mmCIF file of C-alpha atoms in Angstrom:
data_model
loop_
_atom_site.group_PDB
_atom_site.id
_atom_site.type_symbol
_atom_site.label_atom_id
_atom_site.label_comp_id
_atom_site.label_asym_id
_atom_site.label_seq_id
_atom_site.Cartn_x
_atom_site.Cartn_y
_atom_site.Cartn_z
ATOM 1 C CA UNK A 1 -2.249 16.474 19.041
ATOM 2 C CA UNK A 2 -1.140 19.653 20.819
ATOM 3 C CA UNK A 3 0.836 17.522 23.286
ATOM 4 C CA UNK A 4 3.035 15.945 20.641
ATOM 5 C CA UNK A 5 4.785 19.110 19.437
ATOM 6 C CA UNK A 6 8.480 18.219 19.105
ATOM 7 C CA UNK A 7 7.998 15.468 21.708
ATOM 8 C CA UNK A 8 8.981 12.685 19.333
ATOM 9 C CA UNK A 9 11.293 12.201 16.386
ATOM 10 C CA UNK A 10 11.831 9.944 13.416
ATOM 11 C CA UNK A 11 15.245 8.369 13.908
ATOM 12 C CA UNK A 12 15.314 5.597 11.330
ATOM 13 C CA UNK A 13 14.072 5.052 7.787
ATOM 14 C CA UNK A 14 14.285 2.052 5.511
ATOM 15 C CA UNK A 15 13.076 0.913 2.133
ATOM 16 C CA UNK A 16 13.357 -1.902 -0.374
ATOM 17 C CA UNK A 17 14.062 -1.395 -4.027
ATOM 18 C CA UNK A 18 11.141 -0.224 -6.172
ATOM 19 C CA UNK A 19 10.063 -1.865 -9.407
ATOM 20 C CA UNK A 20 7.010 -2.727 -11.467
ATOM 21 C CA UNK A 21 7.454 -6.299 -10.268
ATOM 22 C CA UNK A 22 9.524 -7.657 -7.387
ATOM 23 C CA UNK A 23 9.801 -11.394 -6.666
ATOM 24 C CA UNK A 24 9.308 -11.207 -2.882
ATOM 25 C CA UNK A 25 5.883 -11.313 -1.242
ATOM 26 C CA UNK A 26 4.525 -8.342 0.713
ATOM 27 C CA UNK A 27 5.467 -9.757 4.117
ATOM 28 C CA UNK A 28 9.080 -10.282 3.073
ATOM 29 C CA UNK A 29 9.246 -6.757 1.687
ATOM 30 C CA UNK A 30 7.731 -5.375 4.908
ATOM 31 C CA UNK A 31 10.270 -7.202 7.058
ATOM 32 C CA UNK A 32 13.170 -5.954 4.969
ATOM 33 C CA UNK A 33 12.014 -2.344 5.181
ATOM 34 C CA UNK A 34 11.415 -2.528 8.940
ATOM 35 C CA UNK A 35 14.798 -4.136 9.622
ATOM 36 C CA UNK A 36 16.501 -1.534 7.447
ATOM 37 C CA UNK A 37 14.797 1.289 9.381
ATOM 38 C CA UNK A 38 15.776 -0.199 12.748
ATOM 39 C CA UNK A 39 19.353 -0.656 11.576
ATOM 40 C CA UNK A 40 19.375 2.958 10.396
ATOM 41 C CA UNK A 41 18.260 4.034 13.886
ATOM 42 C CA UNK A 42 20.645 1.700 15.716
ATOM 43 C CA UNK A 43 17.755 0.087 17.596
ATOM 44 C CA UNK A 44 17.289 -3.647 18.106
ATOM 45 C CA UNK A 45 14.008 -5.247 16.953
ATOM 46 C CA UNK A 46 13.294 -6.494 20.472
ATOM 47 C CA UNK A 47 12.965 -2.900 21.701
ATOM 48 C CA UNK A 48 9.995 -2.128 19.438
ATOM 49 C CA UNK A 49 6.726 -1.966 21.399
ATOM 50 C CA UNK A 50 4.441 -0.065 18.983
ATOM 51 C CA UNK A 51 3.336 -0.532 15.376
ATOM 52 C CA UNK A 52 1.189 1.499 13.006
ATOM 53 C CA UNK A 53 0.174 0.869 9.437
ATOM 54 C CA UNK A 54 -2.720 1.090 6.977
ATOM 55 C CA UNK A 55 -5.967 -0.867 7.088
ATOM 56 C CA UNK A 56 -5.109 -1.868 3.513
ATOM 57 C CA UNK A 57 -1.799 -3.373 4.668
ATOM 58 C CA UNK A 58 -1.923 -7.135 4.132
ATOM 59 C CA UNK A 59 0.983 -7.891 6.497
ATOM 60 C CA UNK A 60 -0.552 -7.833 9.966
ATOM 61 C CA UNK A 61 1.096 -7.064 13.304
ATOM 62 C CA UNK A 62 1.336 -10.708 14.380
ATOM 63 C CA UNK A 63 3.127 -11.778 11.207
ATOM 64 C CA UNK A 64 5.546 -8.868 11.285
ATOM 65 C CA UNK A 65 6.316 -9.138 15.008
ATOM 66 C CA UNK A 66 7.113 -12.842 14.780
ATOM 67 C CA UNK A 67 9.156 -12.619 11.611
ATOM 68 C CA UNK A 68 11.281 -9.652 12.689
ATOM 69 C CA UNK A 69 11.583 -10.556 16.375
ATOM 70 C CA UNK A 70 9.832 -7.621 17.995
ATOM 71 C CA UNK A 71 9.280 -7.338 21.751
ATOM 72 C CA UNK A 72 5.980 -7.162 23.625
ATOM 73 C CA UNK A 73 3.678 -4.736 21.813
ATOM 74 C CA UNK A 74 1.756 -2.265 23.976
ATOM 75 C CA UNK A 75 0.316 -0.179 21.132
ATOM 76 C CA UNK A 76 -0.755 -0.985 17.579
ATOM 77 C CA UNK A 77 -3.087 0.788 15.192
ATOM 78 C CA UNK A 78 -4.169 0.892 11.571
ATOM 79 C CA UNK A 79 -5.395 3.884 9.587
ATOM 80 C CA UNK A 80 -7.988 3.759 6.840
ATOM 81 C CA UNK A 81 -8.539 5.369 3.449
ATOM 82 C CA UNK A 82 -5.513 4.157 1.524
ATOM 83 C CA UNK A 83 -3.091 6.964 0.779
ATOM 84 C CA UNK A 84 -4.929 9.251 3.185
ATOM 85 C CA UNK A 85 -3.505 7.262 6.076
ATOM 86 C CA UNK A 86 0.220 7.642 5.435
ATOM 87 C CA UNK A 87 1.070 10.533 7.752
ATOM 88 C CA UNK A 88 -1.442 9.369 10.348
ATOM 89 C CA UNK A 89 0.602 6.231 10.994
ATOM 90 C CA UNK A 90 3.447 8.424 12.269
ATOM 91 C CA UNK A 91 0.995 10.662 14.126
ATOM 92 C CA UNK A 92 -0.483 7.681 15.979
ATOM 93 C CA UNK A 93 2.960 6.517 17.046
ATOM 94 C CA UNK A 94 3.914 10.037 18.129
ATOM 95 C CA UNK A 95 0.783 10.301 20.262
ATOM 96 C CA UNK A 96 1.358 6.868 21.815
ATOM 97 C CA UNK A 97 4.977 7.625 22.679
ATOM 98 C CA UNK A 98 4.272 11.156 23.935
ATOM 99 C CA UNK A 99 1.537 9.788 26.231
ATOM 100 C CA UNK A 100 3.685 6.975 27.614
ATOM 101 C CA UNK A 101 1.907 4.059 25.948
ATOM 102 C CA UNK A 102 5.047 2.998 24.083
ATOM 103 C CA UNK A 103 8.732 3.820 23.687
ATOM 104 C CA UNK A 104 9.790 2.664 20.199
ATOM 105 C CA UNK A 105 7.336 2.712 17.315
ATOM 106 C CA UNK A 106 7.559 1.488 13.746
ATOM 107 C CA UNK A 107 5.273 2.556 10.903
ATOM 108 C CA UNK A 108 5.418 0.793 7.561
ATOM 109 C CA UNK A 109 3.747 0.145 4.226
ATOM 110 C CA UNK A 110 4.398 -2.839 1.977
ATOM 111 C CA UNK A 111 2.618 -3.105 -1.338
ATOM 112 C CA UNK A 112 2.651 -5.060 -4.569
ATOM 113 C CA UNK A 113 0.583 -2.719 -6.698
ATOM 114 C CA UNK A 114 2.727 -3.132 -9.778
ATOM 115 C CA UNK A 115 2.320 -6.892 -9.963
ATOM 116 C CA UNK A 116 -0.964 -7.186 -8.075
ATOM 117 C CA UNK A 117 -4.546 -6.715 -9.176
ATOM 118 C CA UNK A 118 -6.361 -3.390 -9.196
ATOM 119 C CA UNK A 119 -8.494 -2.921 -6.055
ATOM 120 C CA UNK A 120 -11.539 -1.778 -8.014
ATOM 121 C CA UNK A 121 -11.602 -4.991 -10.064
ATOM 122 C CA UNK A 122 -12.687 -7.067 -7.058
ATOM 123 C CA UNK A 123 -16.265 -8.171 -7.728
ATOM 124 C CA UNK A 124 -16.393 -10.694 -4.882
ATOM 125 C CA UNK A 125 -17.775 -8.207 -2.381
ATOM 126 C CA UNK A 126 -20.671 -5.776 -2.482
ATOM 127 C CA UNK A 127 -19.736 -2.203 -3.319
ATOM 128 C CA UNK A 128 -19.593 0.180 -0.348
ATOM 129 C CA UNK A 129 -22.488 2.613 -0.272
ATOM 130 C CA UNK A 130 -20.635 5.616 -1.790
ATOM 131 C CA UNK A 131 -19.420 3.516 -4.721
ATOM 132 C CA UNK A 132 -22.964 2.366 -5.448
ATOM 133 C CA UNK A 133 -23.687 5.966 -6.450
ATOM 134 C CA UNK A 134 -20.639 6.407 -8.673
ATOM 135 C CA UNK A 135 -19.372 3.202 -10.279
ATOM 136 C CA UNK A 136 -22.599 2.304 -12.136
ATOM 137 C CA UNK A 137 -22.272 5.680 -13.875
ATOM 138 C CA UNK A 138 -18.718 5.187 -15.116
ATOM 139 C CA UNK A 139 -16.562 6.423 -12.226
ATOM 140 C CA UNK A 140 -14.801 3.088 -11.924
ATOM 141 C CA UNK A 141 -11.322 4.147 -10.809
ATOM 142 C CA UNK A 142 -9.837 6.831 -8.573
ATOM 143 C CA UNK A 143 -8.536 8.614 -11.682
ATOM 144 C CA UNK A 144 -12.098 8.991 -12.975
ATOM 145 C CA UNK A 145 -13.166 10.726 -9.781
ATOM 146 C CA UNK A 146 -10.136 13.006 -9.598
ATOM 147 C CA UNK A 147 -10.631 13.877 -13.278
ATOM 148 C CA UNK A 148 -13.999 15.375 -12.333
ATOM 149 C CA UNK A 149 -12.390 17.592 -9.703
ATOM 150 C CA UNK A 150 -9.629 18.571 -12.131
ATOM 151 C CA UNK A 151 -12.136 19.554 -14.818
ATOM 152 C CA UNK A 152 -14.137 21.630 -12.350
ATOM 153 C CA UNK A 153 -10.984 23.424 -11.172
ATOM 154 C CA UNK A 154 -10.108 24.177 -14.787
ATOM 155 C CA UNK A 155 -13.596 25.479 -15.465
ATOM 156 C CA UNK A 156 -13.854 27.679 -12.381
ATOM 157 C CA UNK A 157 -10.291 28.983 -12.058
ATOM 158 C CA UNK A 158 -8.598 28.668 -15.430
ATOM 159 C CA UNK A 159 -6.217 25.906 -14.421
ATOM 160 C CA UNK A 160 -4.579 24.435 -17.529
ATOM 161 C CA UNK A 161 -2.825 21.272 -18.604
ATOM 162 C CA UNK A 162 0.420 23.252 -18.537
ATOM 163 C CA UNK A 163 -0.097 23.707 -14.806
ATOM 164 C CA UNK A 164 -0.513 19.967 -14.368
ATOM 165 C CA UNK A 165 2.564 19.425 -16.533
ATOM 166 C CA UNK A 166 4.544 21.665 -14.168
ATOM 167 C CA UNK A 167 3.728 19.230 -11.358
ATOM 168 C CA UNK A 168 4.628 16.158 -13.409
ATOM 169 C CA UNK A 169 7.855 17.758 -14.605
ATOM 170 C CA UNK A 170 9.026 18.802 -11.140
ATOM 171 C CA UNK A 171 8.538 15.258 -9.859
ATOM 172 C CA UNK A 172 10.252 13.726 -12.872
ATOM 173 C CA UNK A 173 13.193 16.129 -12.650
ATOM 174 C CA UNK A 174 13.765 15.087 -9.048
ATOM 175 C CA UNK A 175 13.425 11.403 -9.925
ATOM 176 C CA UNK A 176 16.094 11.911 -12.575
ATOM 177 C CA UNK A 177 18.441 12.796 -9.679
ATOM 178 C CA UNK A 178 17.416 9.782 -7.568
ATOM 179 C CA UNK A 179 18.981 6.416 -8.506
ATOM 180 C CA UNK A 180 16.330 4.581 -6.464
ATOM 181 C CA UNK A 181 13.484 6.075 -8.499
ATOM 182 C CA UNK A 182 11.678 3.957 -11.063
ATOM 183 C CA UNK A 183 11.923 6.863 -13.535
ATOM 184 C CA UNK A 184 15.552 7.709 -12.746
ATOM 185 C CA UNK A 185 16.759 7.370 -16.334
ATOM 186 C CA UNK A 186 13.599 8.547 -18.108
ATOM 187 C CA UNK A 187 13.330 12.344 -18.575
ATOM 188 C CA UNK A 188 9.971 13.939 -19.357
ATOM 189 C CA UNK A 189 9.338 16.665 -21.942
ATOM 190 C CA UNK A 190 6.333 18.855 -22.572
ATOM 191 C CA UNK A 191 5.793 17.208 -25.949
ATOM 192 C CA UNK A 192 5.747 13.754 -24.350
ATOM 193 C CA UNK A 193 3.217 14.973 -21.813
ATOM 194 C CA UNK A 194 0.912 16.757 -24.250
ATOM 195 C CA UNK A 195 0.824 13.915 -26.769
ATOM 196 C CA UNK A 196 0.427 11.037 -24.312
ATOM 197 C CA UNK A 197 -2.778 9.035 -24.212
ATOM 198 C CA UNK A 198 -5.739 9.977 -22.067
ATOM 199 C CA UNK A 199 -6.365 7.908 -18.957
ATOM 200 C CA UNK A 200 -9.439 9.862 -17.873
ATOM 201 C CA UNK A 201 -9.757 13.232 -19.587
ATOM 202 C CA UNK A 202 -8.399 15.790 -18.716
ATOM 203 C CA UNK A 203 -5.808 13.540 -17.039
ATOM 204 C CA UNK A 204 -3.267 11.877 -19.310
ATOM 205 C CA UNK A 205 -0.730 9.116 -18.737
ATOM 206 C CA UNK A 206 1.768 11.394 -16.981
ATOM 207 C CA UNK A 207 -0.869 12.795 -14.628
ATOM 208 C CA UNK A 208 -1.078 9.369 -12.995
ATOM 209 C CA UNK A 209 1.174 7.793 -10.379
ATOM 210 C CA UNK A 210 3.319 4.754 -11.030
ATOM 211 C CA UNK A 211 2.261 1.197 -10.275
ATOM 212 C CA UNK A 212 4.973 -0.151 -8.036
ATOM 213 C CA UNK A 213 6.061 -3.004 -5.797
ATOM 214 C CA UNK A 214 8.031 -2.030 -2.701
ATOM 215 C CA UNK A 215 8.028 -1.294 1.017
ATOM 216 C CA UNK A 216 9.144 1.467 3.384
ATOM 217 C CA UNK A 217 9.292 1.985 7.141
ATOM 218 C CA UNK A 218 10.297 4.521 9.767
ATOM 219 C CA UNK A 219 11.135 4.432 13.468
ATOM 220 C CA UNK A 220 9.710 6.913 16.001
ATOM 221 C CA UNK A 221 11.000 7.493 19.542
ATOM 222 C CA UNK A 222 10.818 10.231 22.157
ATOM 223 C CA UNK A 223 12.805 13.405 21.589
ATOM 224 C CA UNK A 224 14.896 12.542 24.634
ATOM 225 C CA UNK A 225 15.850 9.134 23.317
ATOM 226 C CA UNK A 226 16.426 10.509 19.826
ATOM 227 C CA UNK A 227 19.514 12.315 21.075
ATOM 228 C CA UNK A 228 21.213 8.942 21.628
ATOM 229 C CA UNK A 229 20.255 7.317 18.313
ATOM 230 C CA UNK A 230 22.624 6.643 15.449
ATOM 231 C CA UNK A 231 21.194 9.167 12.985
ATOM 232 C CA UNK A 232 20.192 12.826 13.086
ATOM 233 C CA UNK A 233 16.707 13.206 14.582
ATOM 234 C CA UNK A 234 13.855 14.684 12.577
ATOM 235 C CA UNK A 235 11.191 15.982 14.959
ATOM 236 C CA UNK A 236 7.452 15.551 14.552
ATOM 237 C CA UNK A 237 6.463 19.165 15.109
ATOM 238 C CA UNK A 238 2.755 18.885 14.303
ATOM 239 C CA UNK A 239 0.350 16.290 12.954
ATOM 240 C CA UNK A 240 -3.277 16.202 11.899
ATOM 241 C CA UNK A 241 -6.002 14.130 10.314
ATOM 242 C CA UNK A 242 -8.900 15.580 8.316
ATOM 243 C CA UNK A 243 -12.380 14.335 7.445
ATOM 244 C CA UNK A 244 -14.727 17.190 6.447
ATOM 245 C CA UNK A 245 -18.438 17.171 7.180
ATOM 246 C CA UNK A 246 -20.596 15.449 4.563
ATOM 247 C CA UNK A 247 -17.564 14.019 2.814
ATOM 248 C CA UNK A 248 -18.282 11.574 -0.016
ATOM 249 C CA UNK A 249 -15.205 9.785 -1.290
ATOM 250 C CA UNK A 250 -13.018 11.541 -3.820
ATOM 251 C CA UNK A 251 -15.891 13.259 -5.575
ATOM 252 C CA UNK A 252 -17.012 15.238 -2.506
ATOM 253 C CA UNK A 253 -20.569 15.416 -3.899
ATOM 254 C CA UNK A 254 -22.324 16.564 -0.743
ATOM 255 C CA UNK A 255 -19.922 19.262 0.410
ATOM 256 C CA UNK A 256 -20.918 22.875 -0.098
ATOM 257 C CA UNK A 257 -17.789 23.158 -2.261
ATOM 258 C CA UNK A 258 -16.399 19.925 -3.737
ATOM 259 C CA UNK A 259 -13.016 21.595 -4.293
ATOM 260 C CA UNK A 260 -12.623 22.266 -0.570
ATOM 261 C CA UNK A 261 -11.539 18.777 0.351
ATOM 262 C CA UNK A 262 -10.044 17.019 3.381
ATOM 263 C CA UNK A 263 -6.781 18.981 3.103
ATOM 264 C CA UNK A 264 -8.574 22.097 4.297
ATOM 265 C CA UNK A 265 -9.806 20.337 7.433
ATOM 266 C CA UNK A 266 -6.417 18.773 8.193
ATOM 267 C CA UNK A 267 -4.598 22.054 7.550
ATOM 268 C CA UNK A 268 -6.592 24.038 10.089
ATOM 269 C CA UNK A 269 -5.627 21.589 12.823
ATOM 270 C CA UNK A 270 -2.041 21.201 11.604
ATOM 271 C CA UNK A 271 -1.207 24.916 11.659
ATOM 272 C CA UNK A 272 -3.188 25.534 14.862
ATOM 273 C CA UNK A 273 -0.752 23.351 16.801
ATOM 274 C CA UNK A 274 2.383 24.544 15.044
ATOM 275 C CA UNK A 275 4.875 27.341 15.556
ATOM 276 C CA UNK A 276 5.296 27.423 11.768
ATOM 277 C CA UNK A 277 3.224 28.925 8.964
ATOM 278 C CA UNK A 278 3.112 27.988 5.268
ATOM 279 C CA UNK A 279 5.647 30.743 4.607
ATOM 280 C CA UNK A 280 8.129 28.986 6.911
ATOM 281 C CA UNK A 281 8.161 25.707 4.981
ATOM 282 C CA UNK A 282 11.412 25.028 3.123
ATOM 283 C CA UNK A 283 10.357 21.936 1.186
ATOM 284 C CA UNK A 284 7.130 19.966 0.710
ATOM 285 C CA UNK A 285 6.284 16.363 -0.018
ATOM 286 C CA UNK A 286 2.708 16.607 -1.302
ATOM 287 C CA UNK A 287 0.719 13.485 -2.113
ATOM 288 C CA UNK A 288 0.709 13.065 -5.862
ATOM 289 C CA UNK A 289 -1.268 10.011 -6.896
ATOM 290 C CA UNK A 290 -2.487 12.439 -9.588
ATOM 291 C CA UNK A 291 -1.037 15.783 -10.620
ATOM 292 C CA UNK A 292 -4.382 17.497 -10.011
ATOM 293 C CA UNK A 293 -4.153 16.769 -6.293
ATOM 294 C CA UNK A 294 -1.165 19.085 -5.924
ATOM 295 C CA UNK A 295 -2.923 22.393 -6.816
ATOM 296 C CA UNK A 296 -5.801 21.385 -4.531
ATOM 297 C CA UNK A 297 -3.347 20.689 -1.694
ATOM 298 C CA UNK A 298 -1.380 23.897 -2.270
ATOM 299 C CA UNK A 299 -4.622 25.779 -1.694
ATOM 300 C CA UNK A 300 -5.809 23.626 1.194
ATOM 301 C CA UNK A 301 -2.569 23.942 3.147
ATOM 302 C CA UNK A 302 -2.418 27.703 2.636
ATOM 303 C CA UNK A 303 0.459 28.200 0.189
ATOM 304 C CA UNK A 304 -1.794 30.216 -2.099
ATOM 305 C CA UNK A 305 -5.348 31.510 -2.283
ATOM 306 C CA UNK A 306 -8.499 29.713 -3.322
ATOM 307 C CA UNK A 307 -8.304 28.821 -7.002
ATOM 308 C CA UNK A 308 -4.632 29.851 -7.295
ATOM 309 C CA UNK A 309 -3.100 26.378 -7.072
ATOM 310 C CA UNK A 310 -2.575 26.072 -10.810
ATOM 311 C CA UNK A 311 -0.936 29.467 -11.192
ATOM 312 C CA UNK A 312 1.283 28.750 -8.167
ATOM 313 C CA UNK A 313 3.138 26.127 -10.219
ATOM 314 C CA UNK A 314 4.336 28.640 -12.807
ATOM 315 C CA UNK A 315 7.880 29.978 -13.139
ATOM 316 C CA UNK A 316 9.604 26.926 -11.695
ATOM 317 C CA UNK A 317 7.958 27.358 -8.307
ATOM 318 C CA UNK A 318 8.073 23.620 -7.584
ATOM 319 C CA UNK A 319 11.675 23.092 -8.683
ATOM 320 C CA UNK A 320 14.801 23.298 -6.521
ATOM 321 C CA UNK A 321 15.339 27.007 -5.969
ATOM 322 C CA UNK A 322 11.649 27.769 -6.468
ATOM 323 C CA UNK A 323 9.105 29.018 -3.952
ATOM 324 C CA UNK A 324 8.255 25.512 -2.740
ATOM 325 C CA UNK A 325 10.494 22.637 -3.899
ATOM 326 C CA UNK A 326 8.228 19.637 -4.274
ATOM 327 C CA UNK A 327 8.509 15.850 -3.933
ATOM 328 C CA UNK A 328 12.262 15.854 -4.067
ATOM 329 C CA UNK A 329 12.628 12.089 -4.407
ATOM 330 C CA UNK A 330 10.254 11.995 -7.362
ATOM 331 C CA UNK A 331 7.035 11.319 -5.470
ATOM 332 C CA UNK A 332 4.353 8.873 -6.467
ATOM 333 C CA UNK A 333 4.468 10.158 -10.011
ATOM 334 C CA UNK A 334 8.110 9.314 -10.680
ATOM 335 C CA UNK A 335 9.876 7.599 -7.748
ATOM 336 C CA UNK A 336 7.394 4.951 -6.603
ATOM 337 C CA UNK A 337 3.779 4.712 -5.550
ATOM 338 C CA UNK A 338 3.584 3.027 -2.155
ATOM 339 C CA UNK A 339 0.555 4.899 -0.824
ATOM 340 C CA UNK A 340 2.657 7.963 -0.060
ATOM 341 C CA UNK A 341 5.051 6.498 2.476
ATOM 342 C CA UNK A 342 8.044 7.468 0.352
ATOM 343 C CA UNK A 343 7.032 11.100 0.877
ATOM 344 C CA UNK A 344 7.599 10.632 4.620
ATOM 345 C CA UNK A 345 11.016 9.070 4.201
ATOM 346 C CA UNK A 346 12.015 11.727 1.663
ATOM 347 C CA UNK A 347 11.011 14.423 4.137
ATOM 348 C CA UNK A 348 13.353 12.834 6.664
ATOM 349 C CA UNK A 349 16.175 12.721 4.113
ATOM 350 C CA UNK A 350 15.720 16.418 3.340
ATOM 351 C CA UNK A 351 15.986 17.417 6.988
ATOM 352 C CA UNK A 352 18.973 15.144 7.498
ATOM 353 C CA UNK A 353 20.628 16.759 4.494
ATOM 354 C CA UNK A 354 20.936 13.446 2.618
ATOM 355 C CA UNK A 355 18.423 13.791 -0.220
ATOM 356 C CA UNK A 356 19.554 13.190 -3.789
ATOM 357 C CA UNK A 357 17.946 16.554 -4.592
ATOM 358 C CA UNK A 358 18.850 18.425 -1.447
ATOM 359 C CA UNK A 359 17.257 21.810 -0.742
ATOM 360 C CA UNK A 360 20.050 23.940 0.765
ATOM 361 C CA UNK A 361 19.500 24.602 4.452
ATOM 362 C CA UNK A 362 16.152 22.800 4.628
ATOM 363 C CA UNK A 363 14.919 22.874 8.233
ATOM 364 C CA UNK A 364 11.165 22.365 7.845
ATOM 365 C CA UNK A 365 9.095 20.050 5.681
ATOM 366 C CA UNK A 366 5.379 19.538 5.112
ATOM 367 C CA UNK A 367 4.348 15.988 4.261
ATOM 368 C CA UNK A 368 0.775 15.315 3.179
ATOM 369 C CA UNK A 369 -1.325 12.231 2.598
ATOM 370 C CA UNK A 370 -3.944 11.748 -0.096
ATOM 371 C CA UNK A 371 -6.200 14.683 -0.872
ATOM 372 C CA UNK A 372 -9.717 13.698 -1.934
ATOM 373 C CA UNK A 373 -10.021 11.064 0.792
ATOM 374 C CA UNK A 374 -9.941 11.386 4.606
ATOM 375 C CA UNK A 375 -6.367 12.538 4.990
ATOM 376 C CA UNK A 376 -3.487 13.345 7.295
ATOM 377 C CA UNK A 377 -0.368 15.522 7.363
ATOM 378 C CA UNK A 378 2.890 16.054 9.218
ATOM 379 C CA UNK A 379 5.107 19.022 9.872
ATOM 380 C CA UNK A 380 8.688 17.854 10.333
ATOM 381 C CA UNK A 381 11.602 19.966 11.513
ATOM 382 C CA UNK A 382 15.295 19.401 12.039
#
């Protein structure tokens, strides 16, 4: 990925509305998001020659290309591990364009999680090998696995529910500024948080992401072409994927330290190929399927020391004006949960200066994918 530094840029973003239930099917939502992103960039569908999405995406390349009217495709890829793949879709397009395999790339995610069934309820197929060692013992859902990591972090480092509340509150406060957010008109208080029902102790209702229907997309081109596009370019400065040795799903059983997850592996590569350091980051969009992932990511990406992720959230550190403004559109906790793609588009909005919760003078943004699973990350700059 060293060869992609500032060689490409995101020049278009698009999204549908977000809701617990939308009437359109996933393909229709995908097409609307892609067309909106291309219109934002001022690029015709027939110029697109590269696509990237998630292995869990149910709208395939053939369907999308026909429906939207794309040109001949010379590059297409899919990235695994659910929310861990979000940033990697952009990274794959950046690498393809920087190496001359394509000229205009589109990454997207369309999902009907709010109105669809839960993935872990599918009993038609045999469990993958890792799940055979967890689900029979009660770890049925992702929240159950992350709850184990959260409890261990609390035990070893003194992380508290107030620290997790700080994460939930920062995301909700930003959603309350964002008319597109599902939780736009629903403020959160400490009392609401502390008295809400358990989902998987120590994680309560507000520690969990939303269940949302919706779709998003972005357009990637070369830095040279970006200068002629309709909107301000946001450059892909660095990108990385991370899969640590002996990784075992979200529980990380076989690692020497289960709390040193994929973020640590991705971060080493991300910063190695960057001119920036954690201290240079103006705003962050950190994957927040669960509040507990944020302290783990703050540590993994080097914003604080080992075990200090909980304490980092104190004193309004994650709010606008704090040390690291976080998830300024509301994130998965309060804007929408579309496997983290809204964190990418929000990062672009921040560096364009068009966010509903704009960080003054923001020129650099870290975007991360899901911690706890094989992951990916982007460093964006204006």
